[in-house]
Coordinates of C-alpha atoms in Angstrom, one line a residue:
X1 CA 11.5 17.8 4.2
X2 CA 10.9 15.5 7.1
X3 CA 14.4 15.3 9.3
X4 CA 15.8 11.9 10.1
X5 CA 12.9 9.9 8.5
X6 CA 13.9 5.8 8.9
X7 CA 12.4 3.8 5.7
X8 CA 12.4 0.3 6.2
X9 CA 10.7 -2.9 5.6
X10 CA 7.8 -3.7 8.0
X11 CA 8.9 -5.4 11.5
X12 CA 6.4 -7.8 13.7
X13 CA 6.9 -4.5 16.3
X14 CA 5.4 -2.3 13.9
X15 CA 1.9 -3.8 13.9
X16 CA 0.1 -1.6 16.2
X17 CA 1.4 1.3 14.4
X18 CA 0.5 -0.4 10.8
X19 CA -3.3 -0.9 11.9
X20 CA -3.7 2.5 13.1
X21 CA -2.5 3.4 9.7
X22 CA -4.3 1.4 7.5
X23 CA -7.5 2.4 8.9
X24 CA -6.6 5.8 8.8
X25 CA -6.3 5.3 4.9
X26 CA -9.5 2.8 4.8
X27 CA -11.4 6.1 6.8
X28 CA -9.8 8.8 4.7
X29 CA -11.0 6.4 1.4
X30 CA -14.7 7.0 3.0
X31 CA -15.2 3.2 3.7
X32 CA -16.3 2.4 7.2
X33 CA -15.9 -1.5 7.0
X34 CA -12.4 -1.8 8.8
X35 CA -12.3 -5.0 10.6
X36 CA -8.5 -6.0 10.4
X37 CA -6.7 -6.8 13.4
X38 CA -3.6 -7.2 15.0
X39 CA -3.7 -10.9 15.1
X40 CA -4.8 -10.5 11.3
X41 CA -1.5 -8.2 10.3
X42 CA 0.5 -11.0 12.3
X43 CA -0.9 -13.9 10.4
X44 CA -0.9 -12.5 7.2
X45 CA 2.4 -10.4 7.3
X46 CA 4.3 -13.0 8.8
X47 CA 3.0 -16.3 8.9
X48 CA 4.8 -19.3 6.6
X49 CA 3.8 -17.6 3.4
X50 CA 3.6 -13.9 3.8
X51 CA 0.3 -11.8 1.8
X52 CA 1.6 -8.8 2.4
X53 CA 4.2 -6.4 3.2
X54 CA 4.6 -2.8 4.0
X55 CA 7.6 -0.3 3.8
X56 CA 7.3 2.0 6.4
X57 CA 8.7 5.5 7.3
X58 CA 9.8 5.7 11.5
X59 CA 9.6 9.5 12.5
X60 CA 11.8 10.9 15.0
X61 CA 9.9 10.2 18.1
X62 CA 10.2 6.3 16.5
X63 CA 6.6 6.2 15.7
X64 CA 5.5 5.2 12.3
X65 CA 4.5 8.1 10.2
X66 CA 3.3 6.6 6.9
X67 CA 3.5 2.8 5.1
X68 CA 3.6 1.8 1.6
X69 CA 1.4 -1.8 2.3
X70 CA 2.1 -4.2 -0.9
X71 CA 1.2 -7.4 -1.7
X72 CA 2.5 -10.2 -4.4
X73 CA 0.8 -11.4 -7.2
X74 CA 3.3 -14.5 -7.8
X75 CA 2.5 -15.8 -11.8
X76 CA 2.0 -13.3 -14.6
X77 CA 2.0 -13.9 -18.4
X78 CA 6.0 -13.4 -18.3
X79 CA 6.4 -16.1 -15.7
X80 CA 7.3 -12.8 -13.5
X81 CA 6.0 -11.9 -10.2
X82 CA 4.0 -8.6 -10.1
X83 CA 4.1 -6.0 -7.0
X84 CA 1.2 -4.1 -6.4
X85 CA 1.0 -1.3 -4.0
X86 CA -2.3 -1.3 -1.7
X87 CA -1.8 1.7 0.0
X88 CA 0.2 4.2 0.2
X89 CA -0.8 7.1 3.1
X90 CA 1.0 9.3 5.4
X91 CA 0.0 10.6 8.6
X92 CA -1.8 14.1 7.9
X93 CA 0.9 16.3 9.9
X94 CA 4.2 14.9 8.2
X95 CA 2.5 15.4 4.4
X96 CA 4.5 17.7 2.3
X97 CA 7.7 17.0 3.4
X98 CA 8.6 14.2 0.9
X99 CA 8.0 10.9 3.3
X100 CA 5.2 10.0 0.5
X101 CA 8.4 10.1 -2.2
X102 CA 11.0 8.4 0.3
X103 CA 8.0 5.5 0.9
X104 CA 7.8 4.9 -2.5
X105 CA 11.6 4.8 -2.9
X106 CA 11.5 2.4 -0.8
X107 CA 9.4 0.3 -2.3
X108 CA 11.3 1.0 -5.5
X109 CA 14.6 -0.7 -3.8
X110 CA 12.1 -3.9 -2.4
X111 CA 10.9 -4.3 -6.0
X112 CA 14.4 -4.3 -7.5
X113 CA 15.7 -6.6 -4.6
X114 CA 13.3 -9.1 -5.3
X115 CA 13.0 -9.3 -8.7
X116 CA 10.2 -7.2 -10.1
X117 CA 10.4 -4.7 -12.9
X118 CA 7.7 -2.4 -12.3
X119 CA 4.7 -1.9 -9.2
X120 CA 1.1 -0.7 -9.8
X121 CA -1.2 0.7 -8.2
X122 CA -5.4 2.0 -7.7
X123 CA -5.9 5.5 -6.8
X124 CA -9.5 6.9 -5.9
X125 CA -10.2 8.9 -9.0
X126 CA -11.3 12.3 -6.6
X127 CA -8.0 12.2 -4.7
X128 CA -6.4 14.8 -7.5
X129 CA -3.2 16.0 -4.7
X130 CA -2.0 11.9 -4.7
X131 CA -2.5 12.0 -8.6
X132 CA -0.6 14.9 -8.7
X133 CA 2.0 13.9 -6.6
X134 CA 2.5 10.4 -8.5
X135 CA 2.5 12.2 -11.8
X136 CA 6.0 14.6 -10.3
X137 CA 7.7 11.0 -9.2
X138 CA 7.2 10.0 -12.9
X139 CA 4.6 7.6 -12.6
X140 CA 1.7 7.7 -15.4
X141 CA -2.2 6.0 -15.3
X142 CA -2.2 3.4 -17.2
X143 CA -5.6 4.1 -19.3
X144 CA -5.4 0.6 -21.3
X145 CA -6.8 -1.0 -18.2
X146 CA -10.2 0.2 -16.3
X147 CA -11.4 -1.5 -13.1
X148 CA -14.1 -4.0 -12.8
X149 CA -15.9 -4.9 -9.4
X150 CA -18.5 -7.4 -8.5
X151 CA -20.7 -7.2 -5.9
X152 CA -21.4 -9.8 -3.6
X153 CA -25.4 -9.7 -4.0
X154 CA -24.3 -9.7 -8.2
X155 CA -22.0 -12.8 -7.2
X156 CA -25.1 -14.6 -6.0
X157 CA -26.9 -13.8 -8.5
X158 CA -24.3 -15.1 -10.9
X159 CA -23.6 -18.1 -9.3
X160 CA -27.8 -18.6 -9.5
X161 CA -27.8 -18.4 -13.3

C-alpha cells in the first residue's frame, strides 16, 4: 500500500502534472495523436462551464501519481446526470499498492456528492490486469451495451449520401 497517498479533486496547480499523465495513458493505450495542452486542461477544466474533471492521487514528494479524469454527461432518460470516467491510470512505479482503488474511491465520494448514482467506464478489451482489478472493486461489464465508432472518412461519406 502506497504511504500517505493525498486523493483529491483536481486543482488549476495540478495541470502540468495532469498532462503528463494523460498522455502517459493516451501512449500506454497505443495512440500517438496527443495534442492536449496546458492552456487546453485550463480552459476546459476550469473555464465558466467545466468539461471535465479529474480526482487525483498526490504522492509523498507532492507530485501527482495517478488521476481518475471524468467528464459529465448532464441529461439522461431519468432526468439524471451521468458520470463517466475517461481515464483512470497510475504512474507505472506506484501500481500495486492500491492508489488505483483509493482513485476510484474517490470518485465514488464526487459521484455521491453531486448527485449521481452510478459512473461508467471504457476499458481497452487487451488490458486483462485493469479488468481484473475492476472486477475485485466490484464493478461488472456491462454486456447489454457494445461500442460503436465512426470514422471521420465514414462521416464524410455519410454526410455525402
Amino acid at each position: 500500500m502506497e504511504k500517505s497517498v493525498i486523493i483529491r479533486e483536481m486543482q488549476k496547480a495540478d495541470i502540468p502534472e495532469v498532462l503528463r499523465l494523460m498522455e502517459a495513458i493516451v501512449v500506454f493505450e497505443g495512440d500517438t495523436d496527443f495534442s492536449l495542452t496546458e492552456n487546453d486542461l485550463l480552459k476546459r477544466g476550469f473555464g465558466d462551464r467545466p468539461e471535465f474533471g479529474a480526482i487525483v492521487a498526490q504522492g509523498e514528494k507532492n507530485q501527482l501519481i495517478g488521476i481518475a479524469v471524468h467528464y459529465n454527461i448532464p441529461f439522461m432518460h431519468n432526468h439524471k446526470p451521468s458520470l463517466m470516467l475517461k481515464w483512470l491510470y497510475v504512474d507505472t512505479n506506484h501500481r500495486g499498492k492500491s492508489v488505483g482503488r483509493k482513485l476510484l474511491r474517490g470518485l465514488a465520494q464526487y459521484a455521491m456528492k453531486h448527485g449521481y448514482k452510478k459512473f461508467n467506464w471504457f476499458v481497452l478489451g487487451s488490458n486483462v490486469d485493469a479488468q481484473k482489478f475492476y472486477q475485485s472493486i466490484g464493478a461488472n461489464p456491462d454486456n447489454k451495451w457494445i461500442r460503436w465508432t465512426i470514422t471521420p472518412d465514414n462521416m464524410v461519406q455519410l454526410f455525402k449520401e
